[in-house]
Coordinates of C-alpha atoms in Angstrom, one line a residue:
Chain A
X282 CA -160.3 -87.5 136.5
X283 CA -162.4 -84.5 138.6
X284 CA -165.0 -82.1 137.3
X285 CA -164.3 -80.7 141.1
X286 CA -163.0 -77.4 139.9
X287 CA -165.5 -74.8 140.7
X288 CA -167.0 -72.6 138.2
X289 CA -167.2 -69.4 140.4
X290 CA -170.6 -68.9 141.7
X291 CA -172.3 -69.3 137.8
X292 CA -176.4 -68.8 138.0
X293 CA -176.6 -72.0 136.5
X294 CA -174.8 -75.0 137.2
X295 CA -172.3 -75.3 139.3
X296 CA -169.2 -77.6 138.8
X297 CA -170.6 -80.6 141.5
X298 CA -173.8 -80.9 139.6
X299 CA -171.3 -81.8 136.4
X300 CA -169.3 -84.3 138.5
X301 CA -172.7 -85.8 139.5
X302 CA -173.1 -86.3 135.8
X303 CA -169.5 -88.7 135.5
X304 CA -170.8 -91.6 135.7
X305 CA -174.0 -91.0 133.1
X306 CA -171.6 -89.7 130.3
X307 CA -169.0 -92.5 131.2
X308 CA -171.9 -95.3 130.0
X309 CA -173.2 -93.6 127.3
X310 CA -169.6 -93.2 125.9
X311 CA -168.5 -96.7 127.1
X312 CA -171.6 -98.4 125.1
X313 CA -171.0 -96.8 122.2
X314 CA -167.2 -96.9 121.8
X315 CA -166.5 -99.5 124.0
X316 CA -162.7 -100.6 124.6
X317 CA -161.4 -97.8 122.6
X318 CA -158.3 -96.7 123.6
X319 CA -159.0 -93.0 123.6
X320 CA -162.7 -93.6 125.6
X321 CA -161.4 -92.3 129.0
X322 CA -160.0 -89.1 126.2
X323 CA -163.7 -88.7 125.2
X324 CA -165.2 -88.9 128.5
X325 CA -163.2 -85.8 129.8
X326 CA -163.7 -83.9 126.4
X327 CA -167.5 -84.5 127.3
X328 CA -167.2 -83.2 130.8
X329 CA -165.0 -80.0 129.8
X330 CA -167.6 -78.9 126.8
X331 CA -169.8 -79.7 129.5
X332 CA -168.4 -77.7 132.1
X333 CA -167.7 -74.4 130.2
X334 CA -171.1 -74.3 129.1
X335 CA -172.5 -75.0 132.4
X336 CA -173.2 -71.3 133.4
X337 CA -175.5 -70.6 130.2
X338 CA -177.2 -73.6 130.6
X339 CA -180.6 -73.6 131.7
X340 CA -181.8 -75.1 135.0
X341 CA -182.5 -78.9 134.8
X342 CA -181.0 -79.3 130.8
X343 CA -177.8 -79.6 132.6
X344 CA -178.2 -83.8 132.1
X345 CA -180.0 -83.6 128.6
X346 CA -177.0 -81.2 127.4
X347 CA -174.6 -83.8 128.7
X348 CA -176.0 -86.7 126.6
X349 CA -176.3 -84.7 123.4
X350 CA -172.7 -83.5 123.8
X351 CA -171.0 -87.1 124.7
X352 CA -172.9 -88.7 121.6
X353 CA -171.6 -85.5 119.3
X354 CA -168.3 -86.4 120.8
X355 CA -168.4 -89.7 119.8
X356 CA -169.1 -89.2 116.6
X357 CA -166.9 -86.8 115.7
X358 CA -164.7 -89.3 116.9
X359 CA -165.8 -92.1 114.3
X360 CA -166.0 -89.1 111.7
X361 CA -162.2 -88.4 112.5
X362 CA -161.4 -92.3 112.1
X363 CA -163.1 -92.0 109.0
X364 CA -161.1 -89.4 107.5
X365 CA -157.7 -90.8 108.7
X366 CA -158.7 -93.8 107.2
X367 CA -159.9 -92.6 103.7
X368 CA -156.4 -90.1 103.7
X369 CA -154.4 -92.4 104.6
X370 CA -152.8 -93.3 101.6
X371 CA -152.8 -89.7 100.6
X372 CA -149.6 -89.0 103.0
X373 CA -147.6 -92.3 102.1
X374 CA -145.0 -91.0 99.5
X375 CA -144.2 -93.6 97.5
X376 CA -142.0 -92.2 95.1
X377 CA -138.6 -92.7 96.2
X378 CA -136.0 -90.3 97.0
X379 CA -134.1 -88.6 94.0
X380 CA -130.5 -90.0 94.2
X381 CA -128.1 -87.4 94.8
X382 CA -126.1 -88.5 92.0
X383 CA -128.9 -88.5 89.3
X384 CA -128.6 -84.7 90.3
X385 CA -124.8 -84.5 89.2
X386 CA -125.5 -86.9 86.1
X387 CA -128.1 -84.5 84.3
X388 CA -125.4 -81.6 85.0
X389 CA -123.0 -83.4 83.7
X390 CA -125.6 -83.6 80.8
X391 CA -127.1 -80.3 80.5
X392 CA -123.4 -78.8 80.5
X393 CA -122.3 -81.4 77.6
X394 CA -125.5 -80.7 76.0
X395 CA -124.7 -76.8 76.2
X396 CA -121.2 -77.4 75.1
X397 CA -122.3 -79.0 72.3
X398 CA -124.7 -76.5 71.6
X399 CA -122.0 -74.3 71.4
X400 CA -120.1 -76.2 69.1
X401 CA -122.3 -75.9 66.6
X402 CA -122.6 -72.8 64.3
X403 CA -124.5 -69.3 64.7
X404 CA -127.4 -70.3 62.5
X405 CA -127.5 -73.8 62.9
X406 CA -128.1 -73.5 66.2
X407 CA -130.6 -70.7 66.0
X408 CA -132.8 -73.2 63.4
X409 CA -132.2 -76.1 65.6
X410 CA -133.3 -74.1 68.8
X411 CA -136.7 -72.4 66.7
X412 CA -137.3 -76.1 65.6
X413 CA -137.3 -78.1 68.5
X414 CA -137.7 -75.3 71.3
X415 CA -140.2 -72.8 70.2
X416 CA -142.1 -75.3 67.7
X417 CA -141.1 -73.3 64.5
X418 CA -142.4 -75.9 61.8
X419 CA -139.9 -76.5 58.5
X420 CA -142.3 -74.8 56.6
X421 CA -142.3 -71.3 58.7
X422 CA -138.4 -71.7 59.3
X423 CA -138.2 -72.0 54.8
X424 CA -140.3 -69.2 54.5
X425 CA -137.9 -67.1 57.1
X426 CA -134.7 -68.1 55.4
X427 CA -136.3 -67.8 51.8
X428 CA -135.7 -71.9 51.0
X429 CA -137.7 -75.1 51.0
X430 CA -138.9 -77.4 54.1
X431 CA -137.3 -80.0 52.4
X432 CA -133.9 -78.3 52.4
X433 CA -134.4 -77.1 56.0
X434 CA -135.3 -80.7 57.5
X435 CA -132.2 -82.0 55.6
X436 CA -130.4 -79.4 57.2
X437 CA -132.4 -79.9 60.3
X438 CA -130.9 -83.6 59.7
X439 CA -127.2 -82.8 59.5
X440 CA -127.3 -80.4 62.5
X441 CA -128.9 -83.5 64.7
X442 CA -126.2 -85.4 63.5
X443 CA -123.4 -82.6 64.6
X444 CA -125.0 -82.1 67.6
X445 CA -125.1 -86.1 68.4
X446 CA -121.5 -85.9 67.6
X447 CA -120.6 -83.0 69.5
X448 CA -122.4 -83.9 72.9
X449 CA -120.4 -87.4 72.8
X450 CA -117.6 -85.4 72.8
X451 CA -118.3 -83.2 75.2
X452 CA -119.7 -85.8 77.6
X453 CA -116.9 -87.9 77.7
X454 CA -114.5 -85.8 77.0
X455 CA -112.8 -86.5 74.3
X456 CA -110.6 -84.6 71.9
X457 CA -111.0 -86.1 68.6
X458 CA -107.1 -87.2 68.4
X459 CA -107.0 -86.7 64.2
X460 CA -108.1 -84.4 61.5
X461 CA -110.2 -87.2 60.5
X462 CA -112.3 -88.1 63.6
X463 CA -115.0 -85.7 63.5
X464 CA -115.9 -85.8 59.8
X465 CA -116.3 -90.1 60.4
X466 CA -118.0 -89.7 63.7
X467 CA -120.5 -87.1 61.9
X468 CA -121.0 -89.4 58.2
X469 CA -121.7 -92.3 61.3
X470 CA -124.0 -90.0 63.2
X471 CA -125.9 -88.8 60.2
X472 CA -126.2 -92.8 58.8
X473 CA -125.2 -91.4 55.2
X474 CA -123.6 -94.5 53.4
X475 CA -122.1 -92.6 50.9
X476 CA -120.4 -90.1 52.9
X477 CA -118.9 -93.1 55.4
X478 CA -117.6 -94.5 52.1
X479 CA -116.1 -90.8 51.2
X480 CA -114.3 -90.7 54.7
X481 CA -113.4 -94.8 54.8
X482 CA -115.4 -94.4 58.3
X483 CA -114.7 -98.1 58.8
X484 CA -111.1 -98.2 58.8
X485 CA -111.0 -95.1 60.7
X486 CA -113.2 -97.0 63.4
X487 CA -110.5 -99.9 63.5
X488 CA -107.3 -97.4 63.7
X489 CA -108.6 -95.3 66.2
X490 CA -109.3 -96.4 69.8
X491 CA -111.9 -93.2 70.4
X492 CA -113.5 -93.0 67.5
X493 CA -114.2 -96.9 67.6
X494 CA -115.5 -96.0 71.4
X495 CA -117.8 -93.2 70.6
X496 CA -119.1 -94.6 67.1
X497 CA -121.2 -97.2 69.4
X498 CA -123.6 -95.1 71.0
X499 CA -124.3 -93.7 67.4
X500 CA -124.0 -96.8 65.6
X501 CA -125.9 -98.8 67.8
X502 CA -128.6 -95.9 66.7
X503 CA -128.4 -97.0 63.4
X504 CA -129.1 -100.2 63.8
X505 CA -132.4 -99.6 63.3
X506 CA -131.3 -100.8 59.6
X507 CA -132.4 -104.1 60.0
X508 CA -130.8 -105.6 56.0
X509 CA -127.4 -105.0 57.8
X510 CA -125.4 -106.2 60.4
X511 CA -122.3 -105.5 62.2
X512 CA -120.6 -108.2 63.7
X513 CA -117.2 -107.6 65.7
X514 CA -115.0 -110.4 65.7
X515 CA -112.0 -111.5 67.7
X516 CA -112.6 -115.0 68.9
X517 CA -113.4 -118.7 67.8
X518 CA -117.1 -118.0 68.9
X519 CA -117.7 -115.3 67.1
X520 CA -117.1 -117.1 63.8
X521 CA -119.6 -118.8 64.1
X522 CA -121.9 -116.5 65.3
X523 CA -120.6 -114.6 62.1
X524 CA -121.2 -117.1 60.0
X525 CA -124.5 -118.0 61.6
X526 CA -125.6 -114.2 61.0
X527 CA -124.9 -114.0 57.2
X528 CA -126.8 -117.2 56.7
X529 CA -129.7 -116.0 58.6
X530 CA -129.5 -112.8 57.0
X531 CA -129.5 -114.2 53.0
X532 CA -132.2 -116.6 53.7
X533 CA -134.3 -113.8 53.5
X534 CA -133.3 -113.4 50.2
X535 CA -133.8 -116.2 47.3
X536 CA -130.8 -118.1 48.3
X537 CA -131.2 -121.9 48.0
X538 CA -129.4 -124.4 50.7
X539 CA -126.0 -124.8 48.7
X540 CA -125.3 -120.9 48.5
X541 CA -126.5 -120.0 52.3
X542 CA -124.1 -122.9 53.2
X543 CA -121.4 -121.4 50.7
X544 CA -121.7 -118.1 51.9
X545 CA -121.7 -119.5 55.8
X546 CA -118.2 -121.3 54.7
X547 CA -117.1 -117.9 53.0
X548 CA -117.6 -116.3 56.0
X549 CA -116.1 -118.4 58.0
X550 CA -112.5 -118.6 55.9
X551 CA -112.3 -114.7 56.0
X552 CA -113.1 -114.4 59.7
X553 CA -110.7 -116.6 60.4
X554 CA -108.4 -115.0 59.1
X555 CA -109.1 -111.9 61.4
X556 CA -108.6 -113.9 64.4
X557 CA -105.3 -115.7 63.5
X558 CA -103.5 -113.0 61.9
X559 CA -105.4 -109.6 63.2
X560 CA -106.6 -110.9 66.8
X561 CA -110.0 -108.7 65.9
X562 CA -111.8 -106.8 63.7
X563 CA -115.5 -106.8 62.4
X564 CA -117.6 -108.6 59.6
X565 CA -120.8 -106.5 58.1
X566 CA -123.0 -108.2 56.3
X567 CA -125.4 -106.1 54.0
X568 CA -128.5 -107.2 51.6
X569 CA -127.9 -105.2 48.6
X570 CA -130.6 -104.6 46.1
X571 CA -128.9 -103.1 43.2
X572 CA -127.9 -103.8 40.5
X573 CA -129.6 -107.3 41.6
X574 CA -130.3 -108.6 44.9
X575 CA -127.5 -110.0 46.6
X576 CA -125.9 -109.9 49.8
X577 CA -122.4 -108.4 50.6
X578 CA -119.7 -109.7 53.0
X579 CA -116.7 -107.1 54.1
X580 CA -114.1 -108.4 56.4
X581 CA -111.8 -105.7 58.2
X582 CA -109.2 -106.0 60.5
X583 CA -106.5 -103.7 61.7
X584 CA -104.0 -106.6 61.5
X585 CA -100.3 -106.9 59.9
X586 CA -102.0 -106.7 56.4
X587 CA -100.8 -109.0 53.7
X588 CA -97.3 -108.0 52.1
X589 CA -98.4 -109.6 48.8
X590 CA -101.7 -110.5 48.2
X591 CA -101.4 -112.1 44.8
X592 CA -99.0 -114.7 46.4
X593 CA -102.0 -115.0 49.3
X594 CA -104.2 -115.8 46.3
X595 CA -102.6 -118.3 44.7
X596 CA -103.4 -121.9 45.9
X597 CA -100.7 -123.2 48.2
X598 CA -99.6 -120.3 50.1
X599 CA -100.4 -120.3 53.4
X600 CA -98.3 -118.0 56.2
X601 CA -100.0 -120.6 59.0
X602 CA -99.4 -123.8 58.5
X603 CA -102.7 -126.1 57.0
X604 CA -103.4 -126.1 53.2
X605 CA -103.1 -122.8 52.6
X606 CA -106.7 -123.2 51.0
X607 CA -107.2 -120.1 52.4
X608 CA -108.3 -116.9 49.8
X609 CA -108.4 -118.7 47.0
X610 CA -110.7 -121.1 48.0
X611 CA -113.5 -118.2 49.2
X612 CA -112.4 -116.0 45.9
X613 CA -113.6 -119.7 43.9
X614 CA -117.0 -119.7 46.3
X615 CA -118.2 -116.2 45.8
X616 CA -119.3 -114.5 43.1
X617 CA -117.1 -111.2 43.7
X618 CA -113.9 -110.9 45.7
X619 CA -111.9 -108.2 46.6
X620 CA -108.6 -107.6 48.7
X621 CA -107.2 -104.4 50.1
X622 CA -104.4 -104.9 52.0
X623 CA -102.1 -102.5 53.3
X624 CA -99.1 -103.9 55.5
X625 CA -99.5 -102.3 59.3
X626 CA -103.2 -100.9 58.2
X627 CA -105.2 -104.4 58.1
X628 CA -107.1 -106.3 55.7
X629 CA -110.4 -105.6 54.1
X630 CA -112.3 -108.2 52.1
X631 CA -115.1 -107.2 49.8
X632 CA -117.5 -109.9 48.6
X633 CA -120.4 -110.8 47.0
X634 CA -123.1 -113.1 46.1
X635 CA -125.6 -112.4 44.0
X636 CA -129.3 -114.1 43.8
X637 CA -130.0 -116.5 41.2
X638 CA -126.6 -116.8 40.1
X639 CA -126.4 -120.1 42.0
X640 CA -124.8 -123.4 40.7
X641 CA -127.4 -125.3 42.6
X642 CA -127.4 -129.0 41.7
X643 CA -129.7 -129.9 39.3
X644 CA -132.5 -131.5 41.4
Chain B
X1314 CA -117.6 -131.4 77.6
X1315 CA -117.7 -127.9 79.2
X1316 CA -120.8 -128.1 81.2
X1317 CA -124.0 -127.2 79.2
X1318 CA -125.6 -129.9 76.9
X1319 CA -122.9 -132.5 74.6
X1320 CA -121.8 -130.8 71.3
X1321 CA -120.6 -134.0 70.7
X1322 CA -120.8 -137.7 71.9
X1323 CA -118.6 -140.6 72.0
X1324 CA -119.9 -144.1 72.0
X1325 CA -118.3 -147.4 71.6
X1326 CA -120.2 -150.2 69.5
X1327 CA -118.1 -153.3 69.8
X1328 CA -114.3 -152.2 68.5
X1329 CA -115.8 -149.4 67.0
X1330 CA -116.1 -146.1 68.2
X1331 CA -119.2 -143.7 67.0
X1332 CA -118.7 -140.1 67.2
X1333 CA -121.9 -137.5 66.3
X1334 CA -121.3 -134.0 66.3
X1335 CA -124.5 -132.3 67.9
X1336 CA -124.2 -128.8 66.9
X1337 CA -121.5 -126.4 65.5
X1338 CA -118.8 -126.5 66.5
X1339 CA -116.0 -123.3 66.7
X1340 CA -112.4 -124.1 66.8
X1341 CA -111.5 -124.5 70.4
X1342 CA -114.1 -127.2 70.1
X1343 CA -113.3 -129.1 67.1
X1344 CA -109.5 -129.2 68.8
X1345 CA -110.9 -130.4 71.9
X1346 CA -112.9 -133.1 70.1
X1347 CA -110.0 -134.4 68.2
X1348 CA -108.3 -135.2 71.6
X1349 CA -111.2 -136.3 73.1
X1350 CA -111.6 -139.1 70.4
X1351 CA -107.7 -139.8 70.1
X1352 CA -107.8 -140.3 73.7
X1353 CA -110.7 -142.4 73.7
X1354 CA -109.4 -144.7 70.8
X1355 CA -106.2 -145.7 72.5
X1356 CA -108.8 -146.3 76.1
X1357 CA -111.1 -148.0 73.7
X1358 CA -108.7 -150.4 71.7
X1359 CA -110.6 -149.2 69.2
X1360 CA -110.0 -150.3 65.5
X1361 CA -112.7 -148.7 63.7
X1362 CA -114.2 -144.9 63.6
X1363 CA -117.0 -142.9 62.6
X1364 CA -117.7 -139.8 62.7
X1365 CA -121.0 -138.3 62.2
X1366 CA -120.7 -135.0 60.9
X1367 CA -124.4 -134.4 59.8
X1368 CA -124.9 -132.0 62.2
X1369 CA -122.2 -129.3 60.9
X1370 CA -123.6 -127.1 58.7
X1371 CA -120.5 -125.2 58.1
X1372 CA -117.0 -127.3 57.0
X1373 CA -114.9 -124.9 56.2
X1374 CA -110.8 -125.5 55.8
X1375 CA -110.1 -125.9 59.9
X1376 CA -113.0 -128.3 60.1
X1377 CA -111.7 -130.3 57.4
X1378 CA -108.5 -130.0 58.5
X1379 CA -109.0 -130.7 61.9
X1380 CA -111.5 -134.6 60.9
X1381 CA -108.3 -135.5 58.3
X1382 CA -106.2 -135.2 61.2
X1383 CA -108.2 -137.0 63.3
X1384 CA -108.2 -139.7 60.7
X1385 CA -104.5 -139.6 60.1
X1386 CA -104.1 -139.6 64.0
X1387 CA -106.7 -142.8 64.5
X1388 CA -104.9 -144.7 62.0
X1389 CA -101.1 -144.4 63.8
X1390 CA -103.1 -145.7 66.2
X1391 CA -104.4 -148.7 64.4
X1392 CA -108.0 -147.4 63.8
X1393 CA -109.6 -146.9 60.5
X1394 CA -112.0 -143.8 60.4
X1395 CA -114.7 -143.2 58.6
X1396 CA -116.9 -140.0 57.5
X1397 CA -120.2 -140.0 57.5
X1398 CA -123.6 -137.4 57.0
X1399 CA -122.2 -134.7 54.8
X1400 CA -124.4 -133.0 53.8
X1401 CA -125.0 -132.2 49.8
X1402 CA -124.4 -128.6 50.6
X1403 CA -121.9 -129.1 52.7
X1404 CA -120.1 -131.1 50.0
X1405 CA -120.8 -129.0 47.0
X1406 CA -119.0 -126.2 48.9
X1407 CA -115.9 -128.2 49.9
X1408 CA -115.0 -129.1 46.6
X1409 CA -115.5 -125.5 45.7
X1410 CA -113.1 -124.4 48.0
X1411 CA -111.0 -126.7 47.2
X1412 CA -111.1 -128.8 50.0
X1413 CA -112.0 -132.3 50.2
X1414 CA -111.4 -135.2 52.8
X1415 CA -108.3 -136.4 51.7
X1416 CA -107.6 -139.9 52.1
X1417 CA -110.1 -140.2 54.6
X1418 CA -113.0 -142.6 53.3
X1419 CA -116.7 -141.6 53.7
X1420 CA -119.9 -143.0 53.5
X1421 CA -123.4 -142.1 53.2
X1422 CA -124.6 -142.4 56.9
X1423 CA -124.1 -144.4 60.0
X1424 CA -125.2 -147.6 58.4
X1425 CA -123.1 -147.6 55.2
X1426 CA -120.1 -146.6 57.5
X1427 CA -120.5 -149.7 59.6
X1428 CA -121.1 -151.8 56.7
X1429 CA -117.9 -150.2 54.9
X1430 CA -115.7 -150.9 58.5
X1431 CA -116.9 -154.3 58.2
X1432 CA -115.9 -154.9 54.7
X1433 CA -112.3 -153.8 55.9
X1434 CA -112.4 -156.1 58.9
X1435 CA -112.0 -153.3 61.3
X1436 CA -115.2 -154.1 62.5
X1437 CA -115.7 -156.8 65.2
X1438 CA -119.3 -156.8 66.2
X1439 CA -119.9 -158.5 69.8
X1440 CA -121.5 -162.0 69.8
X1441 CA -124.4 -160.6 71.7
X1442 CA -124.6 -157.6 69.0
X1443 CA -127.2 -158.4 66.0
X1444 CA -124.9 -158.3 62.6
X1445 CA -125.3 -155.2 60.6

């Protein structure tokens, strides 16, 4: 620490008379800073404003100039403490760093999404883009094409569904195996009943190992439908979860405690049935409002199917051993019953309880 | 049985045992239980059984199945077993599906059970145990 350096022969001060002021400017920083680390920083920063304006300073305001510049120092000091401290949290980035492969996922999705895109056709596309791109509204995209907003958002509709359709494809790729694939994908997509009915979506879903894959992103969409459940079933445990579901699901209809617990036991035959003879399959239970309320119990498998299913209905048959109480004894239960059976297709059971048709006991 | 709470307990009352089913039960459990009480019958030297089957909501033809054969095992053995607790609902819809207990007698609930082991002399309350 030396101010000794001389400032040339300046008409002012020289650089002794600013080492002669050291110790002054080393108290007034000390007492106002006092241990800080960077006092001894301050102190020189004093003496070097000090010293370059030594030779403009006026006789005798050497000292006075001193003080004034060792208490600006200071406070700029505090000032710049300040700052630091009220910025601080401005330079911690707290987000965290993008994963690299989130970067290769939303490719992966934008070139599905574009292949899907593609998929589609000329001026399907082109409404679907105005639509949900540029902000076209149904109205203004009826009035281009000389048609009705209802018509185009039901078009609007069926293109979503294609598109939903297409991207699974494309993102996991997947070449629908059979001629039949992309029509069931799209009635499941598009949640049109009918059409799934038209195509026999369901059995497609048990026959075909893809289909039954990619149907669960989009049926799992449509479970918004909350009168309807889906249950897959291929072990003890999900009987009774089967059975537990259907009950739930007609208490919310006018059922009194003898039907929920006869249409808990129906249940509970039929999906037994999937397990022993089928290993799996699936149990949907719907609430069903026409022609009267009622609920509706279909039992698919992809099993060995039934060779002959009036022998399976009569009383006393039985391929595993027991009473062979099986069929009969749900057709006797339930108010409508129904067998498909096609040998190396599976099983489907159809049936139905309606409200208020109940043989409740008399109480 | 498998860790979690009891789907079903065992106890013994004097020669008798007193089964309650807790909860539902699926298959694999109803088989495991019919061991679990043959087993216990023979450690037991039981001669009288009941079974509480208030709990089951559902008795469809594997449950019914499974308690006749229970009964029909418990008897080789020298045991006579009783039904008890099912449930109106649960009735109605066995005979409807054609499925009843068989030769396996029932009663009412716990009490009537005891009382109906008594009358058969399978029943021999302790000297310590109130009569029922």
């Amino acid at each position: 620490m030396s101010a000794t350096e001389r400032s040339g022969d300046a008409p002012g001060h020289t650089a002794d008379d600013v080492a002669d002021l050291i110790p002054m400017v080393r108290r007034i920083v000390y007492s106002r800073v006092g241990s800080h680390p960077s006092a001894e920083d301050l102190v020189q920063e004093t003496l070097t404003r000090v010293l370059s304006a030594a030779s403009t300073v006026e006789p005798g305001m050497l000292e006075p100039y001193a003080i004034v510049t060792a208490r600006n120092v200071v406070s700029s000091l505090w000032r710049d403490i300040d700052r630091k401290n009220r910025n601080q949290h401005r330079l911690v980035d707290l987000s965290a760093p993008e994963p690299p492969e989130k970067q290769v996922v939303l490719e992966e999705e934008q070139s599905a999404m574009a292949a899907a895109l593609a998929r589609l056709d000329e001026r399907e596309r082109r409404a679907l883009l105005d639509h949900e791109v540029d902000g076209a509204d149904t109205h203004a995209l009826a009035a281009r094409h000389g048609t009705t907003a209802g018509a185009v958002a039901a078009q609007l509709n069926r293109t979503r569904a294609r598109l939903r359709v297409e991207y699974l494809l494309a993102i996991e790729h997947v070449d629908p195996p059979t001629d039949r694939c992309r029509p069931v994908l799209i009635a499941l997509s598009s949640g049109d009943q009918r059409r799934q009915r038209e195509v026999q979506a369901a059995q497609h879903l048990l026959e075909c190992e893809p289909c039954a894959r990619l149907s669960q992103p989009l049926l799992e969409r449509g479970q918004q439908r909350n009168d309807c459940l889906r249950i897959p079933v291929s072990s003890d445990a999900d009987i009774v979860s089967a059975r537990r579901a259907a009950r739930e699901l007609a208490t919310r209809l006018a059922f009194g405690a003898t039907d929920l617990t006869v249409i808990a036991t129906a249940v509970s035959e039929v999906c037994r049935n999937i397990v022993r003879f089928a290993g799996s399959g699936e149990v949907v239970v719907e609430l069903l409002e026409a022609p009267t309320r009622g609920i509706q119990i279909v039992a698919r498998d992809g099993g060995p199917g039934i060779t002959d299913v009036d022998r399976a209905l009569g009383d006393g048959f039985s391929t595993y051993g027991g009473l062979g109480l099986g069929l009969p004894g749900v057709r006797r239960l339930m108010d409508e019953f129904a067998i498909a059976s096609e040998p190396g297709h599976g099983t489907t059971v159809t049936m139905t309880k309606w409200e208020g048709t109940d043989h409740e006991r008399p109480t | 049985m498998n860790g979690g709470p009891a789907l079903v307990s065992i106890m013994r009352q004097g020669s008798t045992l007193i089964a309650s089913v807790h909860t539902a039960l699926n298959d694999s459990e109803l088989v495991r239980f019919e061991h679990d009480l043959v087993d216990q019958i023979g450690e037991h030297r039981s001669r009288g059984v009941i079974i509480d089957v208030a709990a089951l909501d559902v008795i469809d033809s594997f449950a019914a199945l499974t308690l006749r054969r229970i009964a029909d095992m418990a008897r080789l053995r020298g045991a006579q077993t009783v039904l008890v607790g099912i449930q109106p609902e649960v009735a109605f819809t066995m005979v409807r599906l054609g499925m009843g207990t068989g030769a396996v007698p029932t009663a009412l609930d716990l009490e009537e059970g005891l009382a109906l082991l008594a009358e058969q002399g399978s029943h021999h309350p302790r000297p310590d145990e109130p009569e029922a």
